[in-house]
mmCIF file of C-alpha atoms and ligand atoms in Angstrom:
data_model
loop_
_atom_site.group_PDB
_atom_site.id
_atom_site.type_symbol
_atom_site.label_atom_id
_atom_site.label_comp_id
_atom_site.label_asym_id
_atom_site.label_seq_id
_atom_site.Cartn_x
_atom_site.Cartn_y
_atom_site.Cartn_z
ATOM 1 C CA MET A 1 0.413 0.072 -0.386
ATOM 2 C CA ASP A 2 0.858 3.426 -0.883
ATOM 3 C CA THR A 3 1.181 4.654 2.593
ATOM 4 C CA VAL A 4 1.081 8.630 2.749
ATOM 5 C CA ILE A 5 2.975 10.177 5.921
ATOM 6 C CA LEU A 6 1.021 13.170 7.366
ATOM 7 C CA LYS A 7 3.843 15.209 7.560
ATOM 8 C CA GLY A 8 3.146 17.840 10.328
ATOM 9 C CA LYS A 9 5.501 20.736 9.306
ATOM 10 C CA ASP A 10 4.230 20.970 5.710
ATOM 11 C CA VAL A 11 0.624 21.490 6.906
ATOM 12 C CA SER A 12 2.522 24.117 9.358
ATOM 13 C CA SER A 13 4.006 25.769 7.272
ATOM 14 C CA ARG A 14 1.099 26.819 4.888
ATOM 15 C CA ILE A 15 -0.676 27.756 8.157
ATOM 16 C CA LYS A 16 2.419 30.118 8.911
ATOM 17 C CA GLU A 17 2.135 31.575 4.969
ATOM 18 C CA ASN A 18 -0.977 32.846 5.507
ATOM 19 C CA LEU A 19 -0.469 33.690 9.167
ATOM 20 C CA ALA A 20 2.650 36.208 8.143
ATOM 21 C CA ILE A 21 0.189 38.341 5.959
ATOM 22 C CA GLN A 22 -2.178 38.495 8.953
ATOM 23 C CA ILE A 23 0.678 39.505 11.289
ATOM 24 C CA SER A 24 1.927 42.106 8.628
ATOM 25 C CA ASN A 25 -1.977 43.772 8.275
ATOM 26 C CA LEU A 26 -1.830 43.857 12.149
ATOM 27 C CA LYS A 27 2.281 45.621 12.110
ATOM 28 C CA LEU A 28 0.488 48.032 9.979
ATOM 29 C CA LYS A 29 -2.128 49.030 12.436
ATOM 30 C CA GLY A 30 0.844 49.120 15.300
ATOM 31 C CA ILE A 31 0.133 45.884 16.838
ATOM 32 C CA ILE A 32 2.509 42.718 17.573
ATOM 33 C CA PRO A 33 0.503 39.569 18.543
ATOM 34 C CA CYS A 34 1.343 38.885 21.854
ATOM 35 C CA LEU A 35 1.533 36.062 24.762
ATOM 36 C CA ALA A 36 2.396 35.638 27.807
ATOM 37 C CA ALA A 37 3.263 32.105 28.697
ATOM 38 C CA ILE A 38 2.961 31.111 33.283
ATOM 39 C CA ILE A 39 5.067 28.294 33.843
ATOM 40 C CA VAL A 40 4.893 27.279 37.367
ATOM 41 C CA GLY A 41 8.160 25.314 38.631
ATOM 42 C CA LYS A 42 11.147 24.016 37.242
ATOM 43 C CA ASN A 43 9.288 21.017 35.275
ATOM 44 C CA PRO A 44 12.141 20.735 32.527
ATOM 45 C CA ALA A 45 9.546 19.179 29.553
ATOM 46 C CA SER A 46 7.413 22.256 30.392
ATOM 47 C CA LYS A 47 10.133 24.786 30.101
ATOM 48 C CA LEU A 48 11.258 23.225 26.576
ATOM 49 C CA TYR A 49 7.477 23.532 25.316
ATOM 50 C CA VAL A 50 7.140 27.023 26.220
ATOM 51 C CA ASN A 51 10.573 27.791 25.144
ATOM 52 C CA SER A 52 9.588 26.386 22.046
ATOM 53 C CA LYS A 53 6.803 28.553 21.696
ATOM 54 C CA ALA A 54 9.075 31.515 22.443
ATOM 55 C CA LYS A 55 10.859 30.668 19.785
ATOM 56 C CA THR A 56 8.197 30.136 17.388
ATOM 57 C CA PHE A 57 6.631 33.344 18.217
ATOM 58 C CA LYS A 58 9.938 35.225 17.431
ATOM 59 C CA ASN A 59 10.640 33.006 14.291
ATOM 60 C CA MET A 60 7.251 34.704 13.135
ATOM 61 C CA ASN A 61 7.523 37.952 13.969
ATOM 62 C CA CYS A 62 5.596 38.321 17.558
ATOM 63 C CA ASP A 63 6.229 38.349 21.127
ATOM 64 C CA SER A 64 6.256 36.351 24.389
ATOM 65 C CA GLU A 65 6.734 37.024 27.803
ATOM 66 C CA ILE A 66 7.690 33.589 30.133
ATOM 67 C CA PHE A 67 6.532 34.044 33.546
ATOM 68 C CA THR A 68 8.547 31.705 35.697
ATOM 69 C CA LEU A 69 6.726 31.419 39.136
ATOM 70 C CA ASP A 70 8.250 29.418 42.032
ATOM 71 C CA SER A 71 6.701 25.602 42.481
ATOM 72 C CA ASP A 72 5.241 26.532 45.867
ATOM 73 C CA ILE A 73 3.667 30.240 44.704
ATOM 74 C CA ASP A 74 0.500 30.777 46.224
ATOM 75 C CA GLU A 75 -2.678 30.555 44.478
ATOM 76 C CA LYS A 76 -4.252 34.011 45.043
ATOM 77 C CA ASP A 77 -0.687 35.221 44.314
ATOM 78 C CA LEU A 78 -0.724 33.083 40.801
ATOM 79 C CA LEU A 79 -4.363 34.378 40.587
ATOM 80 C CA PHE A 80 -3.462 37.786 40.647
ATOM 81 C CA LEU A 81 -0.878 37.442 37.727
ATOM 82 C CA ILE A 82 -3.591 36.252 35.709
ATOM 83 C CA GLU A 83 -5.889 39.472 36.650
ATOM 84 C CA LYS A 84 -2.820 41.748 35.854
ATOM 85 C CA ILE A 85 -2.595 40.140 32.363
ATOM 86 C CA ASN A 86 -5.948 40.279 31.461
ATOM 87 C CA ASN A 87 -6.374 43.879 32.049
ATOM 88 C CA ASP A 88 -2.923 44.264 30.342
ATOM 89 C CA THR A 89 -3.991 45.340 26.648
ATOM 90 C CA LYS A 90 0.039 44.518 25.739
ATOM 91 C CA PHE A 91 -0.568 40.731 25.908
ATOM 92 C CA HIS A 92 -3.205 39.021 23.336
ATOM 93 C CA GLY A 93 -2.984 35.497 24.723
ATOM 94 C CA ILE A 94 -2.212 33.743 28.166
ATOM 95 C CA LEU A 95 -1.309 30.370 28.604
ATOM 96 C CA VAL A 96 -0.657 28.603 31.968
ATOM 97 C CA GLN A 97 1.685 25.760 30.848
ATOM 98 C CA LEU A 98 0.395 22.480 32.759
ATOM 99 C CA PRO A 99 0.802 20.040 34.623
ATOM 100 C CA LEU A 100 0.410 22.625 37.689
ATOM 101 C CA PRO A 101 1.956 21.593 41.159
ATOM 102 C CA LYS A 102 -0.527 19.499 42.753
ATOM 103 C CA HIS A 103 -1.725 22.609 45.568
ATOM 104 C CA LEU A 104 -3.122 24.642 42.394
ATOM 105 C CA ASN A 105 -6.218 24.647 41.862
ATOM 106 C CA GLU A 106 -6.307 23.954 37.925
ATOM 107 C CA GLU A 107 -9.900 24.848 36.889
ATOM 108 C CA LYS A 108 -9.780 27.715 39.037
ATOM 109 C CA ILE A 109 -6.613 29.094 37.278
ATOM 110 C CA LEU A 110 -8.105 28.086 33.926
ATOM 111 C CA GLU A 111 -11.230 30.146 35.033
ATOM 112 C CA LYS A 112 -9.261 33.393 35.740
ATOM 113 C CA ILE A 113 -8.233 33.579 32.259
ATOM 114 C CA ASN A 114 -10.552 35.888 30.154
ATOM 115 C CA PRO A 115 -11.293 33.937 27.596
ATOM 116 C CA GLU A 116 -10.900 36.330 25.247
ATOM 117 C CA LYS A 117 -7.103 35.973 25.981
ATOM 118 C CA ASP A 118 -7.431 32.430 26.226
ATOM 119 C CA VAL A 119 -5.642 30.816 23.396
ATOM 120 C CA ASP A 120 -5.300 27.346 24.998
ATOM 121 C CA GLY A 121 -9.197 26.916 24.232
ATOM 122 C CA PHE A 122 -8.902 25.463 28.284
ATOM 123 C CA HIS A 123 -11.616 27.803 29.695
ATOM 124 C CA PRO A 124 -14.814 26.577 30.544
ATOM 125 C CA LYS A 125 -16.766 28.781 28.182
ATOM 126 C CA ASN A 126 -14.649 28.512 25.669
ATOM 127 C CA LYS A 127 -14.968 24.603 26.414
ATOM 128 C CA GLY A 128 -18.281 25.159 26.108
ATOM 129 C CA TYR A 129 -18.830 27.019 22.778
ATOM 130 C CA LEU A 130 -17.138 23.764 21.361
ATOM 131 C CA MET A 131 -19.155 21.680 22.270
ATOM 132 C CA GLN A 132 -22.192 23.644 21.064
ATOM 133 C CA GLY A 133 -20.729 23.336 17.570
ATOM 134 C CA ASN A 134 -19.661 27.124 17.308
ATOM 135 C CA PRO A 135 -15.848 27.097 18.778
ATOM 136 C CA SER A 136 -14.100 29.915 19.172
ATOM 137 C CA PHE A 137 -10.568 28.895 20.867
ATOM 138 C CA ILE A 138 -10.162 25.523 19.965
ATOM 139 C CA PRO A 139 -7.543 23.721 22.251
ATOM 140 C CA CYS A 140 -4.404 23.650 19.746
ATOM 141 C CA THR A 141 -3.714 19.824 19.874
ATOM 142 C CA PRO A 142 -6.882 18.878 18.399
ATOM 143 C CA TYR A 143 -6.672 22.110 16.080
ATOM 144 C CA GLY A 144 -3.724 20.634 14.935
ATOM 145 C CA CYS A 145 -4.904 17.259 14.131
ATOM 146 C CA LEU A 146 -8.038 18.788 12.489
ATOM 147 C CA LYS A 147 -5.551 20.710 10.331
ATOM 148 C CA ILE A 148 -3.978 18.126 9.496
ATOM 149 C CA LEU A 149 -7.151 16.207 8.071
ATOM 150 C CA GLU A 150 -8.022 19.002 6.181
ATOM 151 C CA TYR A 151 -4.646 19.911 4.735
ATOM 152 C CA TYR A 152 -4.349 15.757 3.176
ATOM 153 C CA ASN A 153 -7.998 16.006 2.650
ATOM 154 C CA ILE A 154 -8.818 13.114 4.720
ATOM 155 C CA ASP A 155 -12.711 12.695 4.226
ATOM 156 C CA THR A 156 -14.054 11.751 8.010
ATOM 157 C CA ASN A 157 -17.759 11.946 6.547
ATOM 158 C CA GLY A 158 -20.045 9.303 7.944
ATOM 159 C CA LYS A 159 -16.649 7.512 8.993
ATOM 160 C CA ASN A 160 -16.211 5.345 12.056
ATOM 161 C CA ILE A 161 -13.654 7.432 14.083
ATOM 162 C CA VAL A 162 -11.880 6.135 17.091
ATOM 163 C CA VAL A 163 -10.029 8.182 19.420
ATOM 164 C CA ILE A 164 -8.395 6.599 21.936
ATOM 165 C CA GLY A 165 -7.875 8.716 25.347
ATOM 166 C CA ARG A 166 -10.470 11.304 27.429
ATOM 167 C CA SER A 167 -8.217 13.950 28.655
ATOM 168 C CA ASN A 168 -9.448 17.325 28.628
ATOM 169 C CA ILE A 169 -6.867 18.814 26.542
ATOM 170 C CA VAL A 170 -6.515 16.542 23.847
ATOM 171 C CA GLY A 171 -9.164 13.254 23.698
ATOM 172 C CA LYS A 172 -12.513 15.058 24.722
ATOM 173 C CA PRO A 173 -12.260 18.070 22.651
ATOM 174 C CA ILE A 174 -10.635 15.961 19.279
ATOM 175 C CA ALA A 175 -14.157 13.699 19.687
ATOM 176 C CA SER A 176 -16.098 16.752 19.718
ATOM 177 C CA LEU A 177 -14.632 18.253 17.102
ATOM 178 C CA LEU A 178 -14.661 15.604 14.376
ATOM 179 C CA SER A 179 -18.271 14.401 15.007
ATOM 180 C CA GLN A 180 -19.571 17.904 14.575
ATOM 181 C CA ASN A 181 -21.629 19.188 11.150
ATOM 182 C CA THR A 182 -18.003 20.107 9.623
ATOM 183 C CA LYS A 183 -16.550 19.056 6.177
ATOM 184 C CA TYR A 184 -13.373 17.724 8.227
ATOM 185 C CA GLY A 185 -15.460 16.589 11.421
ATOM 186 C CA ASN A 186 -18.192 14.931 10.073
ATOM 187 C CA GLY A 187 -17.861 10.867 11.231
ATOM 188 C CA THR A 188 -19.032 9.019 13.828
ATOM 189 C CA VAL A 189 -16.857 8.828 16.880
ATOM 190 C CA THR A 190 -16.457 6.386 19.753
ATOM 191 C CA LEU A 191 -14.239 7.215 22.391
ATOM 192 C CA CYS A 192 -12.458 5.107 24.002
ATOM 193 C CA HIS A 193 -10.277 5.272 27.052
ATOM 194 C CA SER A 194 -8.187 3.030 30.372
ATOM 195 C CA ARG A 195 -11.607 1.075 31.588
ATOM 196 C CA THR A 196 -12.833 0.306 27.662
ATOM 197 C CA LYS A 197 -12.780 -3.678 27.364
ATOM 198 C CA ASN A 198 -11.011 -5.147 24.150
ATOM 199 C CA LEU A 199 -9.587 -1.813 22.787
ATOM 200 C CA SER A 200 -9.098 -3.741 19.832
ATOM 201 C CA ASP A 201 -12.536 -4.705 18.632
ATOM 202 C CA PHE A 202 -12.953 -0.558 18.186
ATOM 203 C CA THR A 203 -9.853 0.098 16.516
ATOM 204 C CA LYS A 204 -10.197 -2.944 14.305
ATOM 205 C CA LYS A 205 -13.454 -1.204 12.940
ATOM 206 C CA ALA A 206 -12.006 2.044 12.537
ATOM 207 C CA ASP A 207 -11.880 4.082 8.923
ATOM 208 C CA ILE A 208 -9.462 6.539 11.251
ATOM 209 C CA ILE A 209 -7.541 6.820 14.841
ATOM 210 C CA VAL A 210 -6.511 9.002 16.737
ATOM 211 C CA ALA A 211 -4.754 7.861 19.417
ATOM 212 C CA ALA A 212 -3.992 10.173 22.305
ATOM 213 C CA VAL A 213 -2.697 7.932 25.609
ATOM 214 C CA GLY A 214 0.782 8.402 26.399
ATOM 215 C CA ILE A 215 1.747 4.650 26.019
ATOM 216 C CA PRO A 216 4.623 3.884 23.600
ATOM 217 C CA HIS A 217 3.227 0.999 21.095
ATOM 218 C CA LEU A 218 0.144 0.767 22.550
ATOM 219 C CA ILE A 219 -1.254 0.391 18.624
ATOM 220 C CA ASN A 220 0.168 -2.403 16.255
ATOM 221 C CA LYS A 221 -0.867 -4.285 13.127
ATOM 222 C CA ASP A 222 -3.383 -6.839 14.860
ATOM 223 C CA MET A 223 -5.489 -3.811 16.059
ATOM 224 C CA ILE A 224 -6.211 -1.965 12.862
ATOM 225 C CA LYS A 225 -7.941 -3.081 9.570
ATOM 226 C CA ASP A 226 -5.939 -2.452 6.083
ATOM 227 C CA GLY A 227 -6.157 1.507 4.979
ATOM 228 C CA VAL A 228 -6.568 2.945 7.951
ATOM 229 C CA HIS A 229 -5.746 6.711 8.550
ATOM 230 C CA ILE A 230 -4.037 7.190 11.767
ATOM 231 C CA ILE A 231 -3.159 10.701 13.796
ATOM 232 C CA ASP A 232 -0.491 10.031 16.507
ATOM 233 C CA VAL A 233 -0.648 12.845 18.961
ATOM 234 C CA GLY A 234 1.173 10.939 21.702
ATOM 235 C CA ILE A 235 4.836 11.409 22.366
ATOM 236 C CA ASN A 236 6.525 9.353 24.877
ATOM 237 C CA ARG A 237 10.563 8.427 25.468
ATOM 238 C CA ILE A 238 12.040 5.149 25.685
ATOM 239 C CA ASP A 239 15.331 3.941 26.313
ATOM 240 C CA ASP A 240 17.623 4.162 23.732
ATOM 241 C CA LYS A 241 21.085 3.073 24.087
ATOM 242 C CA SER A 242 22.288 4.141 20.393
ATOM 243 C CA LYS A 243 21.202 7.412 20.940
ATOM 244 C CA ASP A 244 23.159 10.194 22.965
ATOM 245 C CA LYS A 245 20.625 11.074 24.609
ATOM 246 C CA GLY A 246 20.001 7.289 25.748
ATOM 247 C CA TYR A 247 16.460 7.507 24.253
ATOM 248 C CA ARG A 248 14.396 8.068 21.712
ATOM 249 C CA VAL A 249 10.717 9.628 21.198
ATOM 250 C CA VAL A 250 7.933 7.682 19.880
ATOM 251 C CA GLY A 251 4.126 7.623 19.507
ATOM 252 C CA ASP A 252 1.289 5.127 20.569
ATOM 253 C CA VAL A 253 1.340 3.373 17.468
ATOM 254 C CA ASP A 254 4.266 1.493 16.081
ATOM 255 C CA PHE A 255 4.861 3.422 13.409
ATOM 256 C CA ASP A 256 7.250 0.668 12.004
ATOM 257 C CA ASN A 257 4.872 -1.903 12.277
ATOM 258 C CA VAL A 258 1.319 -0.842 10.871
ATOM 259 C CA LEU A 259 3.279 1.333 8.017
ATOM 260 C CA GLU A 260 2.055 -1.568 5.294
ATOM 261 C CA LYS A 261 -1.449 -1.664 6.227
ATOM 262 C CA VAL A 262 -2.267 2.164 6.944
ATOM 263 C CA SER A 263 -3.286 4.911 4.167
ATOM 264 C CA SER A 264 -1.859 7.337 5.836
ATOM 265 C CA ILE A 265 -0.517 8.098 9.476
ATOM 266 C CA THR A 266 1.290 11.022 11.431
ATOM 267 C CA PRO A 267 5.023 10.222 12.291
ATOM 268 C CA VAL A 268 6.326 10.964 15.886
ATOM 269 C CA PRO A 269 8.223 12.952 16.038
ATOM 270 C CA GLY A 270 7.501 15.313 13.334
ATOM 271 C CA GLY A 271 3.182 14.952 13.140
ATOM 272 C CA VAL A 272 1.055 16.564 15.714
ATOM 273 C CA GLY A 273 3.701 17.471 17.759
ATOM 274 C CA VAL A 274 4.847 20.814 15.151
ATOM 275 C CA MET A 275 0.957 21.170 14.808
ATOM 276 C CA THR A 276 0.276 22.463 18.591
ATOM 277 C CA VAL A 277 2.596 25.209 18.619
ATOM 278 C CA THR A 278 1.455 26.341 15.052
ATOM 279 C CA MET A 279 -2.379 26.566 16.432
ATOM 280 C CA LEU A 280 -1.102 28.249 19.536
ATOM 281 C CA LEU A 281 0.400 31.008 17.118
ATOM 282 C CA SER A 282 -2.813 30.946 14.809
ATOM 283 C CA ASN A 283 -5.172 31.002 18.084
ATOM 284 C CA THR A 284 -2.763 34.377 19.760
ATOM 285 C CA VAL A 285 -3.160 36.130 16.158
ATOM 286 C CA LYS A 286 -6.735 35.467 16.471
ATOM 287 C CA ALA A 287 -6.804 36.653 19.421
ATOM 288 C CA ALA A 288 -4.872 39.871 18.642
ATOM 289 C CA PHE A 289 -7.536 40.553 15.601
ATOM 290 C CA ASN A 290 -10.275 40.105 18.057
ATOM 291 C CA GLN A 291 -9.311 42.738 20.703
ATOM 292 C CA ILE A 292 -9.155 45.386 18.270
ATOM 293 C CA LYS A 293 -12.196 44.938 16.788
HETATM 294 P P1 LIG B 1 -3.313 11.799 29.655
HETATM 295 O O1 LIG B 1 -2.542 11.202 30.288
HETATM 296 O O2 LIG B 1 -4.235 12.976 30.052
HETATM 297 O O3 LIG B 1 -4.900 11.536 29.080
HETATM 298 C C1 LIG B 1 -4.347 9.561 28.828
HETATM 299 C C2 LIG B 1 -5.424 9.003 28.402
HETATM 300 O O4 LIG B 1 -5.261 7.404 28.069
HETATM 301 C C3 LIG B 1 -6.522 9.356 29.454
HETATM 302 O O5 LIG B 1 -7.873 9.879 29.135
HETATM 303 C C4 LIG B 1 -7.034 7.298 29.648
HETATM 304 O O6 LIG B 1 -7.777 7.075 29.999
HETATM 305 C C5 LIG B 1 -6.421 6.600 28.313
HETATM 306 N N1 LIG B 1 -5.704 5.281 28.488
HETATM 307 C C6 LIG B 1 -4.760 5.063 29.330
HETATM 308 N N2 LIG B 1 -4.267 4.023 29.046
HETATM 309 C C7 LIG B 1 -5.072 3.404 28.312
HETATM 310 C C8 LIG B 1 -5.091 2.156 27.398
HETATM 311 N N3 LIG B 1 -4.953 1.118 27.936
HETATM 312 N N4 LIG B 1 -6.304 2.167 26.459
HETATM 313 C C9 LIG B 1 -6.804 3.269 25.939
HETATM 314 N N5 LIG B 1 -6.915 4.337 26.761
HETATM 315 C C10 LIG B 1 -6.463 4.361 27.848
HETATM 316 O O7 LIG B 1 -2.752 12.471 28.368
HETATM 317 P P2 LIG B 1 -2.696 13.454 27.557
HETATM 318 O O8 LIG B 1 -2.140 14.847 27.935
HETATM 319 O O9 LIG B 1 -4.396 13.630 26.949
HETATM 320 O O10 LIG B 1 -1.248 13.118 26.219
HETATM 321 C C11 LIG B 1 -1.591 11.890 25.674
HETATM 322 C C12 LIG B 1 -0.357 12.009 24.946
HETATM 323 O O11 LIG B 1 -0.563 12.961 24.093
HETATM 324 C C13 LIG B 1 0.612 11.958 26.195
HETATM 325 O O12 LIG B 1 1.866 11.061 25.569
HETATM 326 C C14 LIG B 1 1.607 13.299 25.707
HETATM 327 O O13 LIG B 1 2.772 13.845 25.896
HETATM 328 C C15 LIG B 1 1.063 13.662 24.147
HETATM 329 N N6 LIG B 1 0.732 15.027 24.029
HETATM 330 C C16 LIG B 1 0.879 15.496 22.763
HETATM 331 C C17 LIG B 1 0.707 16.789 22.129
HETATM 332 C C18 LIG B 1 1.378 17.155 20.990
HETATM 333 O O14 LIG B 1 1.548 18.559 21.057
HETATM 334 N N7 LIG B 1 1.505 16.047 20.325
HETATM 335 C C19 LIG B 1 0.273 17.866 23.326
HETATM 336 C C20 LIG B 1 -0.856 17.361 24.549
HETATM 337 C C21 LIG B 1 -0.505 15.932 24.775
#
C-alpha cells in the first residue's frame, strides 16, 4: 500500500504563510501579537515546551513573555498575576503551562483567564462553545489534528473514527471536533479510554484512529484494518542506547509495524507535535484581531 506520511511541518508551513500576512497587517496597525506564558516550577519538559513556543513566536515576528514562578507559589498570587495580564492590553493571549503543582486548583486557574485571551482554549466558556459546535478558541493539539485532516483532504464524513484517550486537553475536544457537522469533522466517533474493554474490537472497525494515550506502541498492526488513517498524538520517551541522549521519542502507535497496512499516518516526531505550537500562534493572532475590533 502507498502510505502517505502526514507531515506536520508541511501543514504548519502552509498555515504560517497565511499567518505571516495577517501578522504584517496587524503590524501596519501598530500591533504585534503577544503571548504571556506562565510556567510554575522547574518541570524540564514544561520549560522546553514554553521555550519552543517563544522561539516560534519570535521567528514569526510576534512577541512572548515567559513568567516563571516558584513551584510553591500561593494560588492567590498566581490568580493575581493572571488578572494583571488579563487587564494588560499588550498581551493578546495567555497560557498557563500544564501540569500545575498539586496544591494549585487547575480549574480555578484556567477559569481566571479572560476567555478572549484564552488561546489554549481551556476556559469553560470556550469548551462550551466547542461543544455547541460554535468554537471560539480551539485547544491547540486537537486543532492541529483537524488541520492535518484538512490539509491532506482526509474524508471524515460518516467514517468510523476511534479516539483513544479522554483527557480534557486532547481526547475529549478531538472527539467533539470530529463529530460536528463540519467538512473535516463529520464522523461517527467512539471515545475509548483506560476502562475500555477489548480496545482492538473498536480499533479494528475504525476508518480513522486518533491515539492520545501516552503509552508507547500501544497500537500495532493486529489491532487495525487495512487502509486506516492514523493520527498519533502520543509523545513518549523510550530507552535507546544508540542515541546520545539515551532515549528516543515514539508515539502511541508502532509506526514501523503498522506502516504497510495504513493509508496514512502521522510520524512521531514530525506529526502532531509541530502543529500544536503553530495553532497556538494562530489562536494568538486571532485573539489580537478580535481585540482590535
Ligand atoms: P492523559 O494522561 O491526560 O490522558 C491519557 C488518556 O489515555 C486517559 O484519558 C486514559 O483514559 C487513556 N488511557 C490510558 N491507558 C489506556 C489504555 N490502555 N487504553 C486506552 N486508553 C487509555 O494524557 P494527554 O495529556 O491526553 O496526552 C496523551 C498523549 O499525548 C501523551 O503521550 C502526551 O505526551 C501527548 N501529547 C502530545 C501533544 C502534542 O503536541 N503532540 C500535546 C498534548 C499531549
